[in-house]
Short mmCIF file of C-alpha atoms in Angstrom, two decimals:
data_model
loop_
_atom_site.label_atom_id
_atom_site.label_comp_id
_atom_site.label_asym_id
_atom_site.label_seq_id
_atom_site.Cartn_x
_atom_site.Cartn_y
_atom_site.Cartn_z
CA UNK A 265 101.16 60.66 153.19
CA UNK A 266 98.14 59.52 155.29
CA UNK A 267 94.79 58.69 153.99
CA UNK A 268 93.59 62.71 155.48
CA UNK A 269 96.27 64.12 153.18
CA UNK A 270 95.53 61.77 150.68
CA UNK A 271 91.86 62.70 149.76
CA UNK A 272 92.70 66.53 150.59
CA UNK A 273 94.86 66.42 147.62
CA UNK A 274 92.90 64.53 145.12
CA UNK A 275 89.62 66.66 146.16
CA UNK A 276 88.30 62.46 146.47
CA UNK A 277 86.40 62.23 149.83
CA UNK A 278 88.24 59.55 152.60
CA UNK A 279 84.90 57.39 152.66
CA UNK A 280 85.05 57.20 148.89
CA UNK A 281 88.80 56.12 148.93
CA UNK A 282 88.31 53.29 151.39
CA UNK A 283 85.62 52.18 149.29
CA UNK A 284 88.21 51.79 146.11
CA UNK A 285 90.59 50.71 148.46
CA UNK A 286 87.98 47.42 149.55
CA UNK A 287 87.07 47.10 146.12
CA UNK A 288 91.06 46.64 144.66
CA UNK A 289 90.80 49.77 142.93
CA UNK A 290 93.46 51.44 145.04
CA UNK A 291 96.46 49.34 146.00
CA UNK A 292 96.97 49.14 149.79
CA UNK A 293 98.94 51.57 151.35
CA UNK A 294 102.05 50.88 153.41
CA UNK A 295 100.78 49.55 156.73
CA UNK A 296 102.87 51.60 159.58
CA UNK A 297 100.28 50.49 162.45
CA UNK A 298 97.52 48.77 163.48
CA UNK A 299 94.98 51.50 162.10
CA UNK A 300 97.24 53.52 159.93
CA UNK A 301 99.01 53.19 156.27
CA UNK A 302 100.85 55.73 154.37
CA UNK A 303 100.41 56.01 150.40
CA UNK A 304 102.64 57.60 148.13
CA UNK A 305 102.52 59.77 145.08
CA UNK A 306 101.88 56.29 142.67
CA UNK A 307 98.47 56.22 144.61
CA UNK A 308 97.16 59.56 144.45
CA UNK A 309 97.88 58.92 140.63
CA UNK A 310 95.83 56.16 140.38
CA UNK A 311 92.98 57.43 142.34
CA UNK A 312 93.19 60.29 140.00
CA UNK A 313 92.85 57.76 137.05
CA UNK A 314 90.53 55.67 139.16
CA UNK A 315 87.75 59.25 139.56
CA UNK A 316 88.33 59.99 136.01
CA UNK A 317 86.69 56.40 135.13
CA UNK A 318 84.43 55.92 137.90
CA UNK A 319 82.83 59.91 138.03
CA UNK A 320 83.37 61.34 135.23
CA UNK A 321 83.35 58.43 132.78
CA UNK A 322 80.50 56.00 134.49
CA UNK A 323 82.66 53.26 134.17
CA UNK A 324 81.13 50.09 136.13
CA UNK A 325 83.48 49.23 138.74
CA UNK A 326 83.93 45.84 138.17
CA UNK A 327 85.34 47.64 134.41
CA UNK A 328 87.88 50.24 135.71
CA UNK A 329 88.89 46.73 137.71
CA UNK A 330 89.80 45.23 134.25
CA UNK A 331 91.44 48.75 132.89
CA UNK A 332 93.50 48.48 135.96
CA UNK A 333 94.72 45.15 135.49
CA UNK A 334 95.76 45.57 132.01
CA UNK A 335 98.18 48.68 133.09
CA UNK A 336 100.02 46.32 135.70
CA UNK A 337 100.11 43.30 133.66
CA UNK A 338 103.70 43.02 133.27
CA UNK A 339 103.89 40.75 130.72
CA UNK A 340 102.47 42.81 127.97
CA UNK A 341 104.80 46.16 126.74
CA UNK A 342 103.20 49.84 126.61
CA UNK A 343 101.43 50.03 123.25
CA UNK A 344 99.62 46.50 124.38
CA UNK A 345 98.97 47.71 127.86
CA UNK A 346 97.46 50.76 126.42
CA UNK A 347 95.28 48.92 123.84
CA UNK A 348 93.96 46.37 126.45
CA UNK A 349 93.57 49.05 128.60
CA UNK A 350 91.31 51.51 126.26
CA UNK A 351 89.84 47.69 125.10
CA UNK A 352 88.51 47.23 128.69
CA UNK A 353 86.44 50.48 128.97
CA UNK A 354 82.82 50.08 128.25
CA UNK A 355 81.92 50.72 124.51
CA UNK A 356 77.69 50.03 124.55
CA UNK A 357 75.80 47.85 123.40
CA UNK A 358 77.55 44.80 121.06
CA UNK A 359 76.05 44.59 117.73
CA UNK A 360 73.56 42.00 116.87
CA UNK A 361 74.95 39.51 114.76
CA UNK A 362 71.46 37.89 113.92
CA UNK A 363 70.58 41.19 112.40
CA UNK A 364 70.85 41.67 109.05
CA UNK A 365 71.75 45.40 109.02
CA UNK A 366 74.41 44.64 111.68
CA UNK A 367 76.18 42.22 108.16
CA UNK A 368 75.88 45.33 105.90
CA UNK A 369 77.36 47.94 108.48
CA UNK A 370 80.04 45.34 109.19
CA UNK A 371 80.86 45.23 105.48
CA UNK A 372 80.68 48.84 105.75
CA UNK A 373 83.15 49.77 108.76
CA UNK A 374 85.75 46.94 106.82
CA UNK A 375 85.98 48.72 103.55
CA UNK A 376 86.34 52.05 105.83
CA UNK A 377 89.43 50.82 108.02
CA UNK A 378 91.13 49.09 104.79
CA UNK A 379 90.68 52.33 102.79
CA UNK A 380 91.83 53.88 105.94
CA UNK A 381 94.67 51.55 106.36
CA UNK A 382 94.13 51.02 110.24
CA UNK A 383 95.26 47.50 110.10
CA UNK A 384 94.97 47.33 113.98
CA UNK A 385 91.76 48.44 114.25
CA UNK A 386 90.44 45.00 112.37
CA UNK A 387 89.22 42.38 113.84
CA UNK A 388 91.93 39.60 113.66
CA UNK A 389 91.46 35.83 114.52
CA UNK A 390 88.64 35.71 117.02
CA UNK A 391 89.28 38.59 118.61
CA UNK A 392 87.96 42.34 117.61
CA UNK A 393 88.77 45.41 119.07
CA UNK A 394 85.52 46.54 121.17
CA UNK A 395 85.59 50.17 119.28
CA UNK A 396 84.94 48.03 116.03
CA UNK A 397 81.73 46.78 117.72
CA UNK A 398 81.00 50.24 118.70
CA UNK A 399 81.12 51.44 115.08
CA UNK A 400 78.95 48.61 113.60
CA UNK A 401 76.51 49.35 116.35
CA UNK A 402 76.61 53.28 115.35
CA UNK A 403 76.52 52.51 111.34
CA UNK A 404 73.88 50.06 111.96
CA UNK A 405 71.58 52.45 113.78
CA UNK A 406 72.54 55.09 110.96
CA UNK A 407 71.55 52.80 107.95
CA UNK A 408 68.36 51.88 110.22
CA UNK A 409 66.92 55.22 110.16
CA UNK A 410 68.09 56.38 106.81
CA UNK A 411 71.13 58.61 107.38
CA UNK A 412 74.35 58.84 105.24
CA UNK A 413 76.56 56.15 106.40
CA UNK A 414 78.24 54.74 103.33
CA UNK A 415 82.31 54.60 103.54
CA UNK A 416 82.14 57.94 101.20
CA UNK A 417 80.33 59.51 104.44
CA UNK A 418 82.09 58.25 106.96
CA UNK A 419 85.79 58.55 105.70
CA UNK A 420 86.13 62.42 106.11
CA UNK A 421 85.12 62.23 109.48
CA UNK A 422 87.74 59.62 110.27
CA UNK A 423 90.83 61.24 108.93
CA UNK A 424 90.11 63.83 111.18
CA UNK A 425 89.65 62.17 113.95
CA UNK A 426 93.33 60.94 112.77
CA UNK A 427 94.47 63.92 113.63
CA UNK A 428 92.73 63.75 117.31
CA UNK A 429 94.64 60.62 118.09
CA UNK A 430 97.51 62.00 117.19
CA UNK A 431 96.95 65.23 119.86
CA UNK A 432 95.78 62.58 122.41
CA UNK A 433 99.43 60.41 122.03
CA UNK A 434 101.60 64.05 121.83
CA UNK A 435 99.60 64.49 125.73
CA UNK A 436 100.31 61.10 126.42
CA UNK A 437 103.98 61.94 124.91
CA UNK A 438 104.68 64.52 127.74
CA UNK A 439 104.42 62.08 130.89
CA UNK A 440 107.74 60.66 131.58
CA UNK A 441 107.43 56.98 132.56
CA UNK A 442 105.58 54.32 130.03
CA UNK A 443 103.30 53.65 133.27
CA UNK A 444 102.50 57.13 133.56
CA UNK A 445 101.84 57.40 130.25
CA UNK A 446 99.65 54.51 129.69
CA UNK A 447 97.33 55.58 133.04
CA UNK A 448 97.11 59.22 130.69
CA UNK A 449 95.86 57.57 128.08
CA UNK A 450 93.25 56.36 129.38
CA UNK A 451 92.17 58.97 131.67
CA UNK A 452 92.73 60.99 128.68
CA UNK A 453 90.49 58.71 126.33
CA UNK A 454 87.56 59.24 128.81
CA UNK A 455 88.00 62.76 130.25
CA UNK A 456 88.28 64.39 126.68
CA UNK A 457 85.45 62.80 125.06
CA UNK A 458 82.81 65.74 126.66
CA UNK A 459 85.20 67.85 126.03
CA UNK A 460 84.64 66.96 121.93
CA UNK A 461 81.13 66.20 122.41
CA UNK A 462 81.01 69.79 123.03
CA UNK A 463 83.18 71.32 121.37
CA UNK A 464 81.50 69.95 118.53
CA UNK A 465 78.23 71.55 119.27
CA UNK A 466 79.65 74.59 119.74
CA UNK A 467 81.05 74.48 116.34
CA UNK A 468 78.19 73.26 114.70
CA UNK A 469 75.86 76.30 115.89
CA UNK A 470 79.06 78.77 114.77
CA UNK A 471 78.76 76.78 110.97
CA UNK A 472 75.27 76.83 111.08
CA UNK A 473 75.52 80.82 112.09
CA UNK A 474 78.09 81.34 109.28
CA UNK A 475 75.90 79.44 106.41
CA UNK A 476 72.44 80.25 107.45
CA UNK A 477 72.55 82.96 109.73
CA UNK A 478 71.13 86.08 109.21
CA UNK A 479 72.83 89.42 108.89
CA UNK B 43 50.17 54.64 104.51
CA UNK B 44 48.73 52.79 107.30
CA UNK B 45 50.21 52.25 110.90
CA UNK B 46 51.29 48.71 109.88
CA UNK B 47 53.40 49.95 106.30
CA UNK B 48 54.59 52.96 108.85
CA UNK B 49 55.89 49.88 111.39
CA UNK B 50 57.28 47.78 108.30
CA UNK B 51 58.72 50.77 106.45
CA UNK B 52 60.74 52.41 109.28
CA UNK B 53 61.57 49.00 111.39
CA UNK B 54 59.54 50.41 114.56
CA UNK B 55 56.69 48.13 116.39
CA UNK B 56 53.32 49.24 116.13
CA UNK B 57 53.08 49.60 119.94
CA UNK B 58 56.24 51.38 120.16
CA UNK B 59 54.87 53.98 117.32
CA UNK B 60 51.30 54.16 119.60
CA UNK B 61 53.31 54.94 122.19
CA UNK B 62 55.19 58.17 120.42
CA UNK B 63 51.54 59.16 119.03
CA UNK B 64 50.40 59.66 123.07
CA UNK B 65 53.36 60.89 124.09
CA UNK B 66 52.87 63.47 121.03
CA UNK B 67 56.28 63.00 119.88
CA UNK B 68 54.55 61.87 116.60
CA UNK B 69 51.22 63.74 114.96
CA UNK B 70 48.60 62.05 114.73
CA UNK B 71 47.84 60.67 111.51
CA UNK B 72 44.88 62.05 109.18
CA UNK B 73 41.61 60.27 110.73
CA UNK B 74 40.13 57.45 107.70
CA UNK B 75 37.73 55.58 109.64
CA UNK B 76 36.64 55.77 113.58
CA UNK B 77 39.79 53.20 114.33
CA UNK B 78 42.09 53.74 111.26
CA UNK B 79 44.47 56.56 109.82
CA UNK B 80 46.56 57.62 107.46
CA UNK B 81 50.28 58.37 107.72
CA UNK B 82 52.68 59.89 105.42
CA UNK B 83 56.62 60.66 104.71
CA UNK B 84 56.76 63.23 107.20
CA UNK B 85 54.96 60.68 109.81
CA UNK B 86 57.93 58.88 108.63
CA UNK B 87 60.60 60.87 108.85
CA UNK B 88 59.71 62.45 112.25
CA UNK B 89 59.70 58.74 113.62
CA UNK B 90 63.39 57.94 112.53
CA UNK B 91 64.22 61.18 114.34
CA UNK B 92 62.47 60.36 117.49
CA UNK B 93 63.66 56.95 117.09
CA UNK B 94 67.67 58.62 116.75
CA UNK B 95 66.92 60.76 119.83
CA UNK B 96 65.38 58.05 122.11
CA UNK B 97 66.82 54.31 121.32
CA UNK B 98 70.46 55.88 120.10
CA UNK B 99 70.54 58.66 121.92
CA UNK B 100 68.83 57.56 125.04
CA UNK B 101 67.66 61.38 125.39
CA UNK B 102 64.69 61.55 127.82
CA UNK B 103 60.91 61.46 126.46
CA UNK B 104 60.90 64.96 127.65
CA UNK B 105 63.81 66.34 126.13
CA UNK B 106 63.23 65.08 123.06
CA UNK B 107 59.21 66.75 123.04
CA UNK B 108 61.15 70.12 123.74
CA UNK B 109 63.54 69.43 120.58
CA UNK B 110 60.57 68.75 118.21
CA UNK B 111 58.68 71.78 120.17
CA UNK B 112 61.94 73.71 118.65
CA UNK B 113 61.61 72.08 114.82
CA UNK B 114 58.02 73.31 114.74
CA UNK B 115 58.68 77.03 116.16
CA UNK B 116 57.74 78.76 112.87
CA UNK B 117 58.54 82.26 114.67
CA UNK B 118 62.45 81.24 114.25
CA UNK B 119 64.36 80.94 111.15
CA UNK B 120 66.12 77.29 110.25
CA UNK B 121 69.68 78.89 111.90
CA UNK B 122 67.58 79.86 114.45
CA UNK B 123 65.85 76.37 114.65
CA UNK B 124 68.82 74.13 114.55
CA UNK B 125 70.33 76.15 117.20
CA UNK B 126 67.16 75.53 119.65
CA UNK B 127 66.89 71.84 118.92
CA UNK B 128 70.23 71.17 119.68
CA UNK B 129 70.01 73.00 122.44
CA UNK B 130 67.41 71.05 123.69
CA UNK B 131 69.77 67.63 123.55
CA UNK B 132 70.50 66.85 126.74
CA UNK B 133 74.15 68.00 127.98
CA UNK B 134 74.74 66.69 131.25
CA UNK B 135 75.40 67.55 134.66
CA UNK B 136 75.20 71.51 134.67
CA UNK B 137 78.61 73.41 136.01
CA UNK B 138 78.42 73.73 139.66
CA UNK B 139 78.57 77.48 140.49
CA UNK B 140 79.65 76.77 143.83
CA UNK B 141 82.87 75.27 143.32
CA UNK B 142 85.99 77.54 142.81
CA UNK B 143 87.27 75.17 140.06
CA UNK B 144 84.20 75.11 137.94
CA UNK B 145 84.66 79.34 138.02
CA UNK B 146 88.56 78.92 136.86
CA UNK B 147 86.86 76.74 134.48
CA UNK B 148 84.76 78.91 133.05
CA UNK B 149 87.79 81.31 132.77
CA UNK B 150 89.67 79.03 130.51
CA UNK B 151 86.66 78.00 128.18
CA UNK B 152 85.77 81.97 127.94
CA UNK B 153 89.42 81.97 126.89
CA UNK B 154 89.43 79.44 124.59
CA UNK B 155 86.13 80.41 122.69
CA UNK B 156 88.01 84.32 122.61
CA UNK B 157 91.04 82.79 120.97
CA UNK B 158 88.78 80.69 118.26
CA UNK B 159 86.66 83.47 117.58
CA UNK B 160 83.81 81.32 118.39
CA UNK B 161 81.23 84.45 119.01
CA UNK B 162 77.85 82.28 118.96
CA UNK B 163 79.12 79.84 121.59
CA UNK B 164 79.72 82.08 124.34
CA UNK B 165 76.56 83.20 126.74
CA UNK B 166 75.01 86.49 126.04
CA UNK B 167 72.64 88.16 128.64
CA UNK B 168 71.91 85.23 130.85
CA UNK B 169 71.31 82.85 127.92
CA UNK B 170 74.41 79.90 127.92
CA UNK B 171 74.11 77.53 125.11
CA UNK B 172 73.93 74.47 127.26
CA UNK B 173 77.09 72.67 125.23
CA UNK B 174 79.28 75.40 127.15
CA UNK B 175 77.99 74.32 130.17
CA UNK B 176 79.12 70.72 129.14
CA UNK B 177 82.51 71.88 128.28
CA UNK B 178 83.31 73.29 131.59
CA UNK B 179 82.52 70.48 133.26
CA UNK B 180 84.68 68.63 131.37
CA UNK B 181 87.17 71.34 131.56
CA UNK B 182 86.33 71.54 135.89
CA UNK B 183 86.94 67.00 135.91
CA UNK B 184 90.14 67.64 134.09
CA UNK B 185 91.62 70.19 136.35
CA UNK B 186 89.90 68.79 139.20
CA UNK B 187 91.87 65.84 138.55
CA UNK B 188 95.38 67.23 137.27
CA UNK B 189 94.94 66.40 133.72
CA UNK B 190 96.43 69.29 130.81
CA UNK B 191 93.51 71.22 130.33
CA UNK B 192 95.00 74.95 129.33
CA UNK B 193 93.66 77.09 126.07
CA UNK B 194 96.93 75.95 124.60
CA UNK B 195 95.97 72.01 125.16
CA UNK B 196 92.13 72.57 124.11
CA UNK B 197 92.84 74.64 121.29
CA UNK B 198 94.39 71.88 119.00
CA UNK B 199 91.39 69.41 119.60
CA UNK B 200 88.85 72.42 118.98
CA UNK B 201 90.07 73.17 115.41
CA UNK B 202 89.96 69.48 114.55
CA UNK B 203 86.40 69.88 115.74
CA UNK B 204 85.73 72.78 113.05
CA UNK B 205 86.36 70.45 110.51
CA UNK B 206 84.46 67.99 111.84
CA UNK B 207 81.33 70.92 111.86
CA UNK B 208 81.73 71.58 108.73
CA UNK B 209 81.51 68.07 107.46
CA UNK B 210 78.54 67.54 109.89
CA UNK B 211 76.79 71.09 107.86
CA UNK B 212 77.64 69.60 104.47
CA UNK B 213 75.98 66.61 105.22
CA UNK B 214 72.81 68.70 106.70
CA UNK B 215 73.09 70.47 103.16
CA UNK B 216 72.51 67.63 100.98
CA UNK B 217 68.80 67.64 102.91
CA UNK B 218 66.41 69.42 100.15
CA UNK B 219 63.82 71.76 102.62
CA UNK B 220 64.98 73.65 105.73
CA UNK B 221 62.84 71.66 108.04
CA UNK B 222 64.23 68.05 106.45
CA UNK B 223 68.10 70.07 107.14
CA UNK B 224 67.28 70.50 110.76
CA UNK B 225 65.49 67.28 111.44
CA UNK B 226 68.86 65.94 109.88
CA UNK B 227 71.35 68.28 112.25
CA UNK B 228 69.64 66.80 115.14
CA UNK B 229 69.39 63.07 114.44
CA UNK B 230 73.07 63.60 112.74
CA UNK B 231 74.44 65.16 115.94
CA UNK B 232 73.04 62.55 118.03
CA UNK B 233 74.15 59.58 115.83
CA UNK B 234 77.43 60.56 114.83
CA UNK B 235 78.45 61.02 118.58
CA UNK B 236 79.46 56.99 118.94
CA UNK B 237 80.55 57.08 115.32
CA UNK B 238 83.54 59.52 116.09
CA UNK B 239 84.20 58.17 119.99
CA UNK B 240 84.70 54.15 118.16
CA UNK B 241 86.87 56.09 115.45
CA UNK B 242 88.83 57.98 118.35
CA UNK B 243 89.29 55.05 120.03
CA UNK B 244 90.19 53.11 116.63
CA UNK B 245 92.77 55.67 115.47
CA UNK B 246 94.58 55.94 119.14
CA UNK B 247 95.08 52.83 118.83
CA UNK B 248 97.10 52.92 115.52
CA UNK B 249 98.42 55.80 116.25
CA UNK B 250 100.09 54.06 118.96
CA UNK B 251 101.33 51.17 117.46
CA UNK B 252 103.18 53.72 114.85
CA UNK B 253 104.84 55.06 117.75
CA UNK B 254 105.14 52.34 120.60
CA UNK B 255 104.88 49.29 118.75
CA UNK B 256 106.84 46.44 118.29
CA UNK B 257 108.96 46.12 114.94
#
C-alpha cells in the first residue's frame, strides 16, 4: 500500500508517519520510484505499536527507539526479546541509592519477590530489571510518608496482579507469530495500564459504596 | 510542634512546607508569637498527603486544593467524601465526543460496567465519575489502534481489579477516624498506582519465562 492508504488505515496522520519514518521508528518502505514506496501489512503493525508508545504511552522517542530494537534483535529468542523490550520502556525516576530509605525499601521489595518466588524479577549480577527500580522508588515514597508498605502489605496486592500477567500473556497467546506476539506485549503492557488505573477507581468508589454507603 | 520538628518529622524542607501554607494546601498553624506557630499531627498528616499527591503523584497544585476542598466538605458523608476526592485526582485527557470511536467506546465500557454490576461507576444525570472518562479513552487508543478491547477481554482484568479494591478498602479500614480513612484512600490510590504497574511489569515477566523460556 502507499503511504495515503497507509495512514488512512492506522487513523496516524501522513506528516506524523514521515516523521517516524526520519526518526527509524518505521522501517522504510519498498522504494518503487523516485518519490514513492509501498509498505506492507508488517508496517502498519508497527506504526500501530509505534502510536501506542509514542501517544498513548508518552514514551520519549529516543525510548520506543530502544523497545524497537530489542524486538528485531535476532540474536535474543521471544521471552528475552519481550523482557528487553518491556525493560526499555520508561519506568520513572531511579531510586536514590544515597538515601537511606531507598536501603530499607530495597530490603523490602527482596523479601517480597523471594516470598513471591519471582526469581526473574531480582536483580542478578549487575544488572536489575528497571520495574525493580520502579518498586523501590514506590515503597520508598510509601515508607516516606507513613503508609503500609511492609511485605505483609504489599504481598496481597502482588498475587493478584499474578493473575493480571497471566491475562496479559493468554492476549499475547492469541497472535500467531513470536514477532507478533512480542510487539502485543508491549503495546499491551502500555495500552492496558489506564485501562487498570481506572478500573481500579471505579472499583474502589463501588467498595467504598458497599462498606460505607448509605442506604 | 514548630515548623522546623514539622520539616524534621515528615522529611519536607521548611520552604517547601511555606510554600503549601500560601498555597493553602496546608492550615495555617495556631499563631504563638508575631513570627512563630504551632503545628500539630493533623498539620502533619495533611502534609504527607499533599506531599503523596504532588511529588508522587505529580497531580497539579490545583487539583490537589480541590481534593482537600473535598476532605473538608462536612455537608457529605466519608462514602460521600472519598468518592469526591478521588474524583478530584486528575484522570487525563477527557473522551473526545467528536470522534465516532470514542462513542463505540463508550458503548463497550457502558457494557462492561452492566455486566459487573458496577452501578456507582456509571454516569447518572450529567454527572460521569471522571475514572470512566479515563477508561474510554483507554478503551477509544485500544480500538483506535486494533488491540482486543471487547467486554469479554476487559472483563477478566476488571474482576482482578475488585480484589485489588477490596484490599485497597481494608487497608483504608485499619485508619481509626473517617477523615484519617479518606486522607488514606487518597494518598493510597495515588501511591499504590506505580506499586502495582512495577509488579505488572515484574510478574509478566515471570509469567513469561514459565511459558517461553528456555529450559
Amino acid at each position: 500500500m502507499r503511504l495515503a492508504e497507509l495512514s488512512a488505515r492506522s487513523g496516524v496522520p501522513t506528516a506524523t508517519i514521515k516523521y517516524y519514518l526520519r526518526e527509524g521508528l518505521l522501517p522504510p518502505g519498498r522504494r518503487i520510484t523516485a518519490t514513492q514506496a509501498e509498505y506492507d501489512e508488517d508496517h502498519l503493525r508497527r506504526l500501530r505499536l509505534v502510536r501506542a508508545m509514542i501517544q498513548v504511552g508518552r514514551i520519549p522517542v529516543h525510548s520506543a527507539r530502544e523497545v524497537l530494537a530489542a524486538l528485531q534483535d535476532d540474536s535474543l529468542d521471544r521471552n528475552e526479546r519481550l523482557g528487553t523490550a518491556v525493560w526499555a520502556l520508561p519506568h520513572g525516576p531511579e531510586p536514590d541509592e544515597s538515601d537511606p530509605a531507598t536501603q530499607a525499601a530495597r530490603r523490602t521489595a527482596d523479601a517480597l519477590l523471594d516470598r513471591l518466588g519471582w526469581g526473574h524479577a531480582r536483580p542478578s549480577g549487575t544488572a536489575a530489571p528497571p520495574a525493580y527500580g520502579m518498586l523501590v522508588t514506590a515503597i520508598t515514597a510509601l515508607a516516606r510518608l507513613g503508609y503500609p508498605c511492609a511485605v505483609e502489605d504489599l504481598e496481597p496486592y502482588a498475587h493478584t496482579v499474578e493473575r493480571i500477567a497471566a491475562a496479559d500473556l493468554d492476549v499475547v497467546e492469541r497472535y500467531a507469530t513470536p514477532e507478533e506476539q512480542v510487539e502485543a506485549a508491549v503495546a499491551l503492557t502500555v495500552l492496558y495500564e489506564p485501562v487498570l488505573l481506572s478500573l481500579r477507581r471505579l472499583a474502589e468508589a463501588e467498595e467504598s459504596h458497599r462498606r460505607f454507603g448509605g442506604a
